[in-house]
Amino acid sequence: MAGSVNKVILVGNLGRDPEIRRMGSGDAVVNLNIATSESWRDKQSGERKEKTEWHRVVIFNENLAKIAEQYLKKGSKVYVEGQLQTRKWQDQSGQEKYTTEIVLQRFRGELTLLDGRSGPGGDSEEYGQGGGNDFGRSDFGRSSPLEAPRGGGRQPAPATTSSYAADLDDDIPF
Amino acid sequence: MAGSVNKVILVGNLGRDPEIRRMGSGDAVVNLNIATSESWRDKQSGERKEKTEWHRVVIFNENLAKIAEQYLKKGSKVYVEGQLQTRKWQDQSGQEKYTTEIVLQRFRGELTLLDGRSGPGGDSEEYGQGGGNDFGRSDFGRSSPLEAPRGGGRQPAPATTSSYAADLDDDIPF
Amino acid sequence: MAGSVNKVILVGNLGRDPEIRRMGSGDAVVNLNIATSESWRDKQSGERKEKTEWHRVVIFNENLAKIAEQYLKKGSKVYVEGQLQTRKWQDQSGQEKYTTEIVLQRFRGELTLLDGRSGPGGDSEEYGQGGGNDFGRSDFGRSSPLEAPRGGGRQPAPATTSSYAADLDDDIPF
Amino acid sequence: MAGSVNKVILVGNLGRDPEIRRMGSGDAVVNLNIATSESWRDKQSGERKEKTEWHRVVIFNENLAKIAEQYLKKGSKVYVEGQLQTRKWQDQSGQEKYTTEIVLQRFRGELTLLDGRSGPGGDSEEYGQGGGNDFGRSDFGRSSPLEAPRGGGRQPAPATTSSYAADLDDDIPF
DNA sequence: TTTT
DNA sequence: TTTT
């Protein structure tokens, strides 16, 4: 539409382990079920109440899909940024259904693990020291591996996709 | 869930005039249909493509509902901030359906008109002079009218709810 | 300006305990020092690098100030939402200085504790069971305590300020 | 820090034309001065008040820099998404100063023109037809031009960097 | 310095 | 159904 923004920001916990599907192209697509909730005290009864909202997140972004696959699990607390998409489908009986999802497209979206210590079981020295389980705002996606990360002038070396992508193949990305 | 965030930010245009429903309590609930879209050039065909996403926005926030009712119309460009909620309902045939909406709860959410000149048709002197079609981050809601807007210390007079609430009763709030 | 948005979203850790100042009015104003950081692997050296950015957060919002005062401490991980404000001041030598802060005005902003277990030392049963250390998007501020939290129609009871405000006086708000 | 988020979202107007600097590498770096403001009615005096906040935005992202250079001008209304960075510098007298900016790093950030019709002066046919002055969430950056925009599976062709990057070289990107 |  |  020209001049539009479609952004969802969630901080919540995975209700179950990530679900990974493999596309024909070999790319992984990861689905997350994320719960957010609010609690309050009911004015009348004085009771504490809580309402949980479940969100369906779909990750097409390759880097983030890999990371989700490797490091997220049931209970993980994450920061997710994506866009809303509603798709139509038909159930077995031919009924039209609509599902709204938070989508992290290729080269788009962000996913950050917020648990104190969420890396791989063993927890490598890398991870322990290196710091940063912000596994990459995958905005960087698969940007040209030929592109040296010169950065933005006076900024210190910026976090480019290239380095993240490389990391994913040989060691822990955060 | 403790420590969760559920936030949607949209900038888009209304596909039709706002729909107003009156609750038993007399409160208005406003529904907006907002379009966001992205465009890109297809690599293969070289054609320009565009995909529009439609969002259903529900405003329970009283101040924002009034404002939406008065100043928004088909085509208006708005900034909306709310939270995702999915509700279950049954269609006429008893089929279970789910609808996901961006909800602006009472005292919650934001709604800002982004059109250059979007006030009421004639454009009142109030509006012309008053300035600001940022019709109030309705966070202020109907907070205590007994509360003087002393502000935050060194800040210049802050925009408090009180003043907004007052405005709503006697004149145009912006 | 009419139609403007000024929003900052941070997820980071406190570099030191909150600093509380008491205003003439008796209201508390809380300052937080929050660190965010990014890490990446340097293309040339192959080394892991990390850059930390420090943010100065000022909380005028009374509910959130109380909560920050009570439950945040050095190292706490928080989600903060506020607005950017730059103010001018003079140092001892009369030099003009500018400081940019993330401000949570009265009735505005959000503050959510993201640590797994961040409540008060003893940890009440309330807290343990009730869930929710999302201590209230303080949008609710001090909205009218005379206002029953009827909610937004079909929504389940919404989290209103009233209940939160009440909580703060007699028990743990989350 | 591991698990951090540093995000600024602004909707405001340019106080003056973009300032372009050319780096040694030939890359352009663009500075924007953006105003956001809030207005309210003073409780005591009954007067309308307004406070404007000025923001310094720095664009290192190459695509967005080009676009800012070409299409933004004094008065333009824009949506900007970047991150906070504070840098230290010395004025002529050797005094230490700090400046906080909203930075759009390479491959990062977003910039969307919100004016109804803000394209190039003459308004090319391309622009008129092409649609979309959402000039690309430059997340796409300069990602590999060898990467075909296959998209995210069932999604319709997604907006990939590739197409945007290509556009920038031969015609108007929106 | 913008915008309303 | 909007917008460009």
XYZ file of C-alpha atoms (C1' of nucleotides) in Angstrom:
704
model
C 0.000 0.000 0.000
C 2.792 2.294 0.145
C 3.832 3.492 3.460
C 2.654 0.661 5.595
C 4.024 -1.175 8.607
C 3.019 -4.638 9.808
C 4.904 -5.601 12.929
C 4.332 -7.932 15.849
C 6.523 -8.024 18.935
C 6.148 -10.883 21.365
C 7.942 -11.883 24.522
C 6.668 -15.238 25.687
C 7.393 -18.880 26.272
C 7.253 -21.861 23.971
C 4.381 -24.151 24.783
C 6.142 -27.083 23.190
C 9.313 -27.906 21.305
C 9.723 -26.239 17.907
C 8.176 -28.141 14.990
C 10.443 -28.465 11.980
C 9.255 -29.145 8.468
C 11.577 -29.652 5.561
C 10.652 -27.932 2.303
C 11.236 -29.430 -1.118
C 14.183 -27.086 -1.433
C 15.655 -28.562 1.680
C 15.022 -25.422 3.658
C 13.622 -25.824 7.103
C 10.481 -24.068 8.196
C 9.971 -23.891 11.908
C 6.735 -23.435 13.792
C 6.642 -22.142 17.321
C 3.779 -21.995 19.757
C 4.253 -19.052 22.029
C 2.221 -18.093 25.046
C 1.893 -14.590 26.411
C -0.238 -13.822 29.390
C -1.564 -11.111 31.585
C -2.643 -11.332 35.145
C -4.713 -9.045 37.284
C -6.756 -9.059 40.433
C -10.481 -9.176 39.926
C -12.161 -6.178 41.438
C -15.288 -8.039 42.509
C -13.964 -11.324 43.776
C -10.533 -10.133 44.737
C -9.122 -13.199 43.058
C -6.045 -13.274 40.924
C -6.910 -14.004 37.349
C -4.778 -14.793 34.403
C -5.406 -15.017 30.714
C -3.046 -16.691 28.340
C -2.928 -15.983 24.642
C -1.352 -18.458 22.248
C 0.493 -17.333 19.158
C 1.514 -19.337 16.157
C 4.894 -18.275 14.810
C 6.276 -19.458 11.471
C 9.954 -19.031 10.632
C 10.976 -19.062 6.977
C 14.109 -17.103 7.716
C 16.828 -19.695 7.306
C 19.222 -18.524 9.938
C 16.562 -18.125 12.529
C 15.028 -21.444 11.603
C 18.334 -23.179 12.246
C 18.758 -21.447 15.512
C 15.244 -22.158 16.646
C 15.778 -25.771 15.718
C 18.995 -26.019 17.682
C 18.416 -23.952 20.768
C 14.756 -23.523 21.508
C 12.699 -25.987 23.403
C 9.499 -26.210 25.361
C 9.522 -23.516 28.002
C 12.157 -21.300 26.375
C 11.469 -17.605 26.747
C 11.948 -15.675 23.523
C 11.643 -12.261 21.962
C 10.080 -12.578 18.523
C 9.503 -9.943 15.896
C 7.622 -10.725 12.728
C 4.627 -9.738 10.686
C 0.994 -10.738 10.724
C -0.289 -12.952 7.970
C -3.656 -14.591 7.655
C -4.031 -17.538 5.333
C -7.065 -19.463 4.220
C -7.194 -23.206 4.172
C -9.726 -26.026 4.139
C -10.199 -28.637 6.752
C -10.954 -32.269 5.916
C -14.641 -31.558 5.496
C -13.954 -28.818 3.024
C -14.748 -26.070 5.499
C -12.966 -22.780 4.933
C -10.729 -21.800 7.803
C -8.493 -18.855 8.441
C -5.340 -18.886 10.477
C -3.379 -15.835 11.518
C 0.310 -16.266 12.129
C 3.337 -14.220 13.031
C 5.670 -14.805 10.127
C 9.440 -14.310 9.994
C 10.135 -14.158 6.290
C 13.468 -14.754 4.649
C 15.883 -12.037 5.673
C 13.263 -10.663 7.985
C 12.238 -10.729 11.562
C 14.078 -11.232 14.797
C 14.358 -13.982 17.340
C 16.220 -13.620 20.603
C 16.464 -16.119 23.393
C 15.830 -14.548 26.761
C 16.537 -17.420 29.070
C 19.504 -16.925 31.267
C 21.329 -19.877 29.997
C 19.778 -21.400 27.005
C 22.603 -22.543 24.797
C 23.371 -26.121 23.933
C 23.476 -28.617 26.703
C 27.184 -28.757 27.239
C 27.640 -25.060 26.922
C 30.870 -24.407 25.155
C 33.517 -22.046 26.337
C 32.691 -19.939 23.329
C 29.239 -19.485 24.556
C 30.224 -18.939 28.092
C 32.675 -16.243 27.258
C 31.550 -14.820 24.008
C 28.321 -13.650 25.365
C 25.318 -12.835 23.341
C 22.574 -15.294 22.892
C 20.895 -12.719 20.781
C 21.192 -15.055 17.930
C 21.106 -12.496 15.361
C 18.468 -10.310 14.201
C 18.189 -12.322 11.145
C 17.643 -9.286 9.109
C 21.058 -10.154 7.898
C 19.753 -13.253 6.360
C 22.021 -14.716 3.832
C 23.500 -11.466 2.669
C 26.361 -11.786 0.293
C 29.187 -13.837 1.695
C 31.384 -11.878 -0.633
C 30.590 -8.748 1.232
C 33.163 -7.868 3.839
C 31.615 -6.566 7.012
C 33.166 -3.177 6.867
C 30.483 -1.776 8.989
C 28.901 1.562 9.082
C 31.787 3.961 9.223
C 32.510 4.834 12.764
C 30.516 1.968 14.170
C 32.535 -0.935 15.400
C 32.226 -3.954 13.198
C 28.512 -4.497 12.764
C 26.865 -7.821 13.166
C 26.404 -8.941 9.606
C 24.630 -11.958 8.375
C 27.724 -13.319 6.867
C 29.423 -13.852 10.142
C 26.337 -15.339 11.665
C 25.814 -17.649 8.730
C 29.406 -18.785 9.009
C 29.058 -19.335 12.702
C 26.152 -21.608 12.205
C 28.221 -24.060 10.284
C 31.150 -24.424 12.559
C 30.315 -23.276 16.013
C 27.761 -21.870 18.322
C 26.385 -18.637 16.988
C 26.200 -16.858 20.303
C 3.145 -16.168 32.005
C 5.084 -13.651 33.808
C 7.205 -11.348 31.852
C 5.418 -11.374 28.563
C 4.777 -8.812 25.834
C 2.055 -8.956 23.213
C 2.232 -6.005 20.880
C 1.165 -5.229 17.338
C 2.147 -2.088 15.462
C 0.410 -1.278 12.211
C 0.560 1.613 9.800
C -2.054 1.179 7.131
C -5.254 2.433 5.568
C -8.864 1.805 6.432
C -10.589 -0.338 3.855
C -13.951 1.046 4.884
C -15.521 3.397 7.364
C -15.241 2.396 11.022
C -18.032 0.140 12.281
C -19.520 1.215 15.581
C -21.412 -1.084 17.910
C -23.045 0.109 21.092
C -22.626 -2.070 24.177
C -25.289 -2.572 26.812
C -23.330 -0.217 28.990
C -23.602 2.433 26.343
C -19.939 2.187 25.509
C -19.005 2.145 21.885
C -16.852 -0.571 20.431
C -15.293 0.254 17.108
C -14.059 -2.128 14.461
C -11.538 -1.095 11.856
C -10.393 -2.920 8.776
C -6.846 -1.960 8.036
C -4.760 -2.865 5.031
C -0.997 -3.066 4.979
C 0.891 -4.101 1.908
C 4.273 -4.811 0.514
C 5.430 -4.553 -3.037
C 8.457 -5.949 -4.812
C 9.686 -6.744 -8.275
C 9.512 -10.381 -9.224
C 12.921 -11.744 -10.104
C 11.674 -14.062 -12.815
C 9.058 -12.044 -14.588
C 10.406 -8.631 -13.750
C 6.871 -7.603 -12.874
C 5.902 -5.497 -9.939
C 3.949 -7.510 -7.434
C 2.038 -6.493 -4.399
C 0.489 -8.338 -1.517
C -2.036 -6.782 0.788
C -2.743 -8.040 4.258
C -6.004 -7.175 6.005
C -6.173 -6.651 9.733
C -9.178 -6.583 11.980
C -8.813 -4.022 14.746
C -11.210 -3.796 17.706
C -11.242 -0.725 19.921
C -12.646 -1.087 23.437
C -10.666 1.872 24.667
C -13.337 4.496 25.102
C -11.364 7.554 24.164
C -9.941 5.981 21.081
C -13.305 4.561 20.128
C -14.830 8.049 20.198
C -12.039 9.442 18.154
C -12.145 6.646 15.616
C -15.862 7.179 15.337
C -15.487 10.878 14.739
C -12.418 11.242 12.614
C -11.582 8.072 10.771
C -13.100 7.098 7.500
C -12.476 4.848 4.559
C -8.999 5.488 3.229
C -7.620 7.124 6.385
C -4.036 6.260 7.141
C -3.438 5.370 10.780
C -0.837 4.173 13.221
C -2.350 1.532 15.497
C -0.856 -0.210 18.489
C -2.680 -2.997 20.222
C -2.409 -6.604 21.221
C -3.182 -9.873 19.499
C -6.209 -11.820 20.612
C -7.724 -14.889 19.074
C -11.299 -15.751 19.885
C -13.384 -18.751 19.045
C -16.907 -18.496 17.714
C -19.429 -20.554 15.837
C -20.881 -19.779 12.467
C -24.529 -20.392 11.618
C -23.916 -24.038 10.867
C -22.312 -24.572 14.217
C -18.822 -24.749 12.783
C -16.026 -23.648 15.078
C -14.140 -20.666 13.792
C -11.226 -18.656 15.106
C -10.622 -14.993 14.507
C -7.476 -13.138 15.397
C -7.789 -9.448 16.079
C -5.658 -6.512 17.139
C -7.357 -5.312 20.294
C -7.093 -1.904 21.963
C -8.320 -2.611 25.472
C -9.597 -0.058 27.921
C -6.779 2.274 28.875
C -4.588 0.501 26.409
C -3.258 0.880 22.923
C -2.620 3.792 20.653
C -4.255 5.240 17.595
C -2.779 8.093 15.612
C -4.094 9.562 12.420
C -1.361 10.015 9.868
C -3.225 11.787 7.113
C -2.100 15.301 6.525
C -5.441 16.816 7.178
C -7.830 14.358 8.513
C -9.991 16.149 10.988
C -13.700 16.500 10.677
C -15.059 17.446 7.296
C -15.393 21.150 7.790
C -12.287 21.287 9.908
C -13.175 23.211 12.976
C -11.271 26.184 14.222
C -10.493 24.133 17.293
C -8.860 21.570 15.211
C -7.093 24.009 13.017
C -5.620 25.841 15.936
C -5.362 23.234 18.549
C -2.822 21.280 16.691
C -2.087 17.668 17.038
C -4.094 15.017 15.384
C -2.222 12.558 17.446
C -5.398 11.926 19.217
C -3.921 10.828 22.314
C -2.202 7.696 23.097
C -5.194 6.540 24.875
C -3.171 5.094 27.584
C -4.558 7.975 29.510
C -7.949 6.515 29.286
C -10.290 7.634 31.914
C -7.774 7.977 34.634
C -8.824 9.839 37.693
C -10.191 13.266 36.901
C -9.244 14.197 40.410
C -5.644 13.835 39.600
C -3.952 17.083 38.744
C -1.524 16.784 35.895
C 1.508 17.873 37.777
C 3.722 16.109 35.371
C 6.935 14.342 35.791
C 9.113 16.764 37.605
C 11.436 18.454 35.243
C 9.484 17.464 32.174
C 7.377 20.189 30.688
C 3.737 19.647 31.315
C 3.150 16.080 30.273
C 0.169 14.904 28.350
C -1.907 13.399 31.085
C -5.064 11.488 30.804
C -6.903 13.941 32.855
C -6.713 16.692 30.349
C -7.636 14.378 27.550
C -10.573 12.997 29.435
C -11.763 16.473 30.145
C -11.408 17.485 26.543
C -13.559 14.659 25.406
C -16.509 15.945 27.303
C -16.567 19.498 26.187
C -14.667 19.923 22.999
C -12.579 18.320 20.360
C -9.572 16.688 21.907
C -7.031 17.860 19.354
C 3.270 17.560 15.441
C 0.184 15.754 14.890
C 0.482 12.199 13.918
C 3.768 11.356 15.500
C 5.140 8.368 17.384
C 8.142 8.352 19.699
C 8.782 4.892 21.066
C 11.777 3.015 22.433
C 11.764 -0.702 23.201
C 14.623 -2.188 25.154
C 15.375 -5.610 26.511
C 18.498 -5.476 28.599
C 20.035 -5.783 32.035
C 20.460 -3.293 34.812
C 24.054 -2.234 35.260
C 23.400 -1.264 38.862
C 20.592 -1.069 41.368
C 17.806 1.405 40.566
C 18.404 4.952 41.815
C 15.447 6.483 43.589
C 14.911 10.192 44.027
C 12.036 11.623 45.995
C 10.272 14.632 44.474
C 8.893 17.545 46.490
C 5.473 16.024 45.948
C 6.642 12.833 47.545
C 6.561 10.974 44.290
C 9.462 8.747 43.517
C 11.411 9.065 40.306
C 13.519 6.082 39.429
C 16.577 5.969 37.207
C 17.742 2.776 35.596
C 20.945 2.052 33.738
C 20.294 -0.583 31.158
C 22.783 -2.351 28.949
C 21.994 -3.887 25.601
C 24.629 -5.521 23.510
C 25.324 -7.186 20.243
C 27.986 -9.690 19.451
C 29.416 -10.890 16.162
C 32.445 -12.595 14.782
C 34.945 -10.328 13.100
C 35.464 -11.303 9.508
C 39.138 -10.421 9.442
C 40.393 -11.627 12.780
C 37.841 -14.312 13.305
C 37.467 -13.080 16.855
C 34.235 -12.724 18.692
C 33.440 -9.108 19.347
C 30.843 -7.496 21.459
C 29.573 -3.970 21.789
C 27.506 -2.823 24.712
C 25.264 0.186 24.633
C 24.157 1.849 27.851
C 20.752 3.452 28.193
C 19.509 5.850 30.797
C 15.894 5.199 31.718
C 13.821 7.584 33.840
C 10.549 6.449 35.384
C 8.026 9.109 36.385
C 5.180 6.658 36.134
C 4.268 6.091 39.764
C 3.270 2.483 39.611
C 6.267 1.474 37.625
C 8.545 3.531 39.832
C 7.297 1.647 42.875
C 7.775 -1.640 41.193
C 11.231 -0.810 39.944
C 12.121 0.302 43.437
C 10.888 -2.904 44.968
C 11.817 -5.604 42.537
C 14.625 -4.549 40.248
C 18.249 -4.805 41.146
C 21.624 -4.898 39.485
C 21.617 -7.582 36.842
C 17.839 -7.812 36.445
C 16.710 -8.372 32.896
C 13.833 -6.123 31.858
C 11.631 -5.147 28.968
C 11.213 -1.384 28.907
C 9.044 0.756 26.694
C 9.230 4.519 26.838
C 9.905 7.582 24.772
C 13.029 9.463 23.827
C 13.662 12.807 25.457
C 16.737 14.973 25.237
C 17.299 17.600 27.868
C 19.872 20.325 28.171
C 21.767 21.026 31.353
C 24.926 22.700 32.538
C 27.827 21.053 34.245
C 29.715 22.710 37.110
C 31.821 24.741 34.741
C 28.793 26.121 33.014
C 29.251 23.974 29.938
C 26.093 23.076 28.040
C 25.431 19.386 27.950
C 22.695 17.283 26.429
C 21.432 14.007 27.761
C 19.059 11.695 25.959
C 16.903 9.436 28.081
C 14.168 6.865 27.690
C 11.331 8.324 29.711
C 8.304 6.518 31.168
C 5.912 9.362 31.837
C 3.000 9.245 34.211
C 0.438 6.766 32.949
C 2.804 5.845 30.170
C 5.331 3.264 29.241
C 5.837 -0.332 30.197
C 8.225 -2.233 32.394
C 8.323 -5.997 32.578
C 10.722 -8.129 34.512
C 12.069 -10.964 32.411
C 14.100 -12.852 34.956
C 12.812 -16.279 35.701
C 12.341 -15.626 39.316
C 12.628 -12.056 40.208
C 10.080 -11.402 42.855
C 10.828 -10.408 46.376
C 13.206 -12.527 48.381
C 10.671 -14.499 50.308
C 8.500 -15.132 47.321
C 4.914 -15.313 48.395
C 2.599 -18.105 47.519
C 0.687 -15.568 45.501
C 3.627 -15.000 43.351
C 4.565 -18.568 43.046
C 1.126 -19.611 41.947
C -0.478 -16.588 40.496
C 2.105 -16.135 37.872
C 2.775 -12.998 36.034
C 5.724 -10.877 36.830
C 4.618 -8.658 34.047
C 4.068 -5.999 36.556
C 1.632 -4.166 34.613
C 1.951 -2.213 31.589
C 1.638 0.883 33.542
C -0.538 2.431 30.979
C -3.159 1.851 33.572
C -1.496 4.301 35.808
C -3.717 5.542 38.491
C -6.889 5.361 36.551
C -10.001 5.983 38.506
C -10.301 3.658 41.451
C -14.007 4.235 41.224
C -14.065 2.580 37.888
C -14.976 -1.052 38.005
C -12.927 -3.142 35.647
C -15.790 -4.304 33.584
C -13.552 -4.925 30.712
C -14.068 -4.574 27.058
C -17.204 -6.441 26.382
C -16.444 -9.956 25.396
C -12.891 -9.842 26.653
C -12.277 -11.573 29.909
C -11.625 -9.199 32.755
C -8.935 -6.865 31.507
C -5.936 -5.882 33.528
C -6.854 -2.465 34.776
C -4.745 -0.036 36.666
C -7.045 -0.073 39.533
C -6.317 -3.586 40.490
C -2.653 -3.120 40.042
C -2.609 0.020 42.092
C -4.459 -1.779 44.818
C -2.071 -4.652 44.737
C 0.842 -2.409 45.295
C -0.456 -1.350 48.627
C -1.200 -4.671 50.147
C 0.634 -7.423 48.407
C 2.948 -8.425 45.658
C 1.658 -7.289 42.331
C 2.722 -10.369 40.424
C 24.668 -9.135 26.867
C 22.889 -11.962 25.449
C 19.279 -11.638 24.784
C 18.945 -7.941 24.302
C 16.808 -5.673 22.139
C 17.551 -2.070 21.248
C 14.828 -0.600 19.087
C 13.479 2.864 18.359
C 10.330 3.514 16.373
C 9.582 7.035 15.233
C 6.881 8.602 13.122
C 7.673 12.248 12.549
C 8.600 14.945 10.075
C 11.945 16.055 8.727
C 12.963 19.430 10.024
C 15.234 19.973 7.067
C 16.447 18.228 3.950
C 18.530 15.077 4.502
C 22.263 15.686 4.905
C 24.443 13.396 2.849
C 28.080 12.641 3.583
C 30.235 10.514 1.361
C 32.521 8.010 3.085
C 36.003 7.105 1.880
C 34.500 3.907 0.545
C 32.126 5.923 -1.549
C 29.179 4.892 0.552
C 26.725 7.567 1.500
C 25.764 8.208 5.082
C 22.585 10.178 5.549
C 21.549 12.227 8.550
C 17.945 13.110 9.218
C 16.492 15.488 11.739
C 13.093 14.258 12.767
C 10.556 15.973 14.945
C 7.912 14.229 16.988
C 5.533 16.111 19.182
C 2.741 15.773 21.654
C 0.030 18.242 22.431
C -2.337 18.513 25.360
C -4.545 21.033 27.066
C -3.116 22.474 30.237
C -5.348 21.781 33.196
C -4.688 25.081 34.947
C -4.638 27.581 32.132
C -6.836 25.677 29.763
C -4.364 26.475 27.018
C -3.231 24.080 24.343
C 0.387 23.199 24.804
C 2.770 21.371 22.601
C 6.197 19.914 23.074
C 8.410 18.920 20.200
C 11.239 16.460 20.485
C 14.020 16.411 17.924
C 15.742 13.199 16.922
C 18.980 12.702 15.078
C 18.830 9.743 12.716
C 21.906 8.316 10.974
C 21.532 5.955 8.031
C 24.454 3.660 7.207
C 22.199 1.202 5.476
C 23.052 1.717 1.827
C 19.675 1.122 0.298
C 17.904 3.307 2.748
C 20.556 5.995 2.425
C 19.981 6.141 -1.326
C 16.300 6.324 -0.877
C 16.482 8.989 1.785
C 18.758 10.949 -0.475
C 16.416 10.712 -3.398
C 12.975 10.990 -1.918
C 12.994 12.666 1.454
C 12.955 16.383 1.953
C 12.172 18.955 4.572
C 8.693 18.313 5.895
C 8.438 14.674 4.764
C 6.650 12.417 7.188
C 8.440 9.134 7.778
C 8.341 5.951 9.784
C 11.841 5.119 11.027
C 13.068 2.081 12.885
C 16.602 1.900 14.177
C 18.649 1.450 17.293
C 19.953 3.806 19.927
C 23.636 4.612 19.971
C 25.460 7.156 22.051
C 28.857 8.323 20.931
C 31.403 10.526 22.584
C 33.175 13.350 20.807
C 35.072 16.502 21.577
C 34.089 19.970 20.635
C 36.619 22.582 19.449
C 37.558 23.485 22.990
C 38.321 19.897 23.826
C 35.171 19.467 25.869
C 33.739 15.955 25.991
C 30.298 15.690 24.528
C 27.852 12.836 24.057
C 25.348 12.502 21.291
C 22.610 9.920 21.139
C 21.368 8.918 17.711
C 18.932 6.525 16.119
C 21.138 4.454 13.851
C 20.105 2.363 10.841
C 23.061 0.055 10.383
C 23.942 -1.819 7.234
C 21.246 -4.368 6.493
C 19.292 -3.042 9.420
C 16.471 -0.732 10.206
C 13.465 0.461 8.307
C 12.439 3.673 6.627
C 9.011 4.229 5.161
C 7.672 7.400 3.651
C 4.214 8.198 4.939
C 3.342 11.218 2.828
C 0.566 10.648 0.427
C 2.600 11.439 -2.588
C 6.191 11.886 -1.848
C 8.069 10.384 -4.728
C 10.456 12.272 -6.937
C 9.442 15.722 -8.080
C 8.157 14.899 -11.526
C 6.696 11.637 -10.356
C 7.784 9.108 -12.882
C 5.460 6.713 -14.577
C 7.355 3.968 -12.820
C 6.456 5.431 -9.541
C 2.913 6.121 -10.472
C 2.349 2.580 -11.595
C 4.774 0.621 -9.535
C 3.016 1.318 -6.361
C 4.456 1.183 -2.936
C 6.432 3.983 -1.463
C 7.343 1.668 1.307
C 10.809 1.834 0.023
C 11.874 -1.373 1.336
C 12.504 -2.397 4.780
C 16.129 -2.340 4.086
C 16.593 -5.436 6.021
C 17.138 -6.831 2.608
C 20.256 -4.867 2.306
C 22.661 -6.167 -0.208
C 21.966 -9.791 0.315
C 23.331 -12.130 -2.264
C 22.273 -11.226 -5.787
C 22.823 -14.840 -6.612
C 20.008 -15.821 -4.387
C 16.772 -16.354 -6.223
C 13.772 -15.039 -4.350
C 12.032 -18.323 -3.989
C 10.175 -17.077 -1.044
C 8.946 -18.727 2.020
C 7.133 -21.746 0.801
C 3.448 -21.127 0.751
C 3.808 -17.375 1.031
C 3.313 -15.501 -2.181
C 6.550 -14.212 -3.557
C 8.147 -12.425 -0.648
C 9.925 -9.131 -0.862
C 13.514 -10.196 -0.973
C 16.571 -8.075 -0.895
C 17.644 -9.289 -4.218
C 14.862 -7.651 -6.081
C 15.233 -4.458 -4.167
C 18.963 -4.358 -4.696
C 18.455 -4.892 -8.368
C 15.857 -2.176 -8.553
C 18.182 0.319 -7.071
C 20.580 0.009 -9.948
C 18.274 0.375 -12.843
C 15.096 2.046 -11.823
C 13.081 3.548 -9.073
C 12.570 1.030 -6.314
C 8.916 1.720 -5.726
C 14.337 22.992 11.958
C 9.096 19.871 11.145
C 4.038 19.181 11.562
C -0.997 20.310 13.224
C -12.354 -3.194 1.275
C -7.454 0.492 1.449
C -3.290 2.683 -0.532
C 0.621 3.596 -4.220
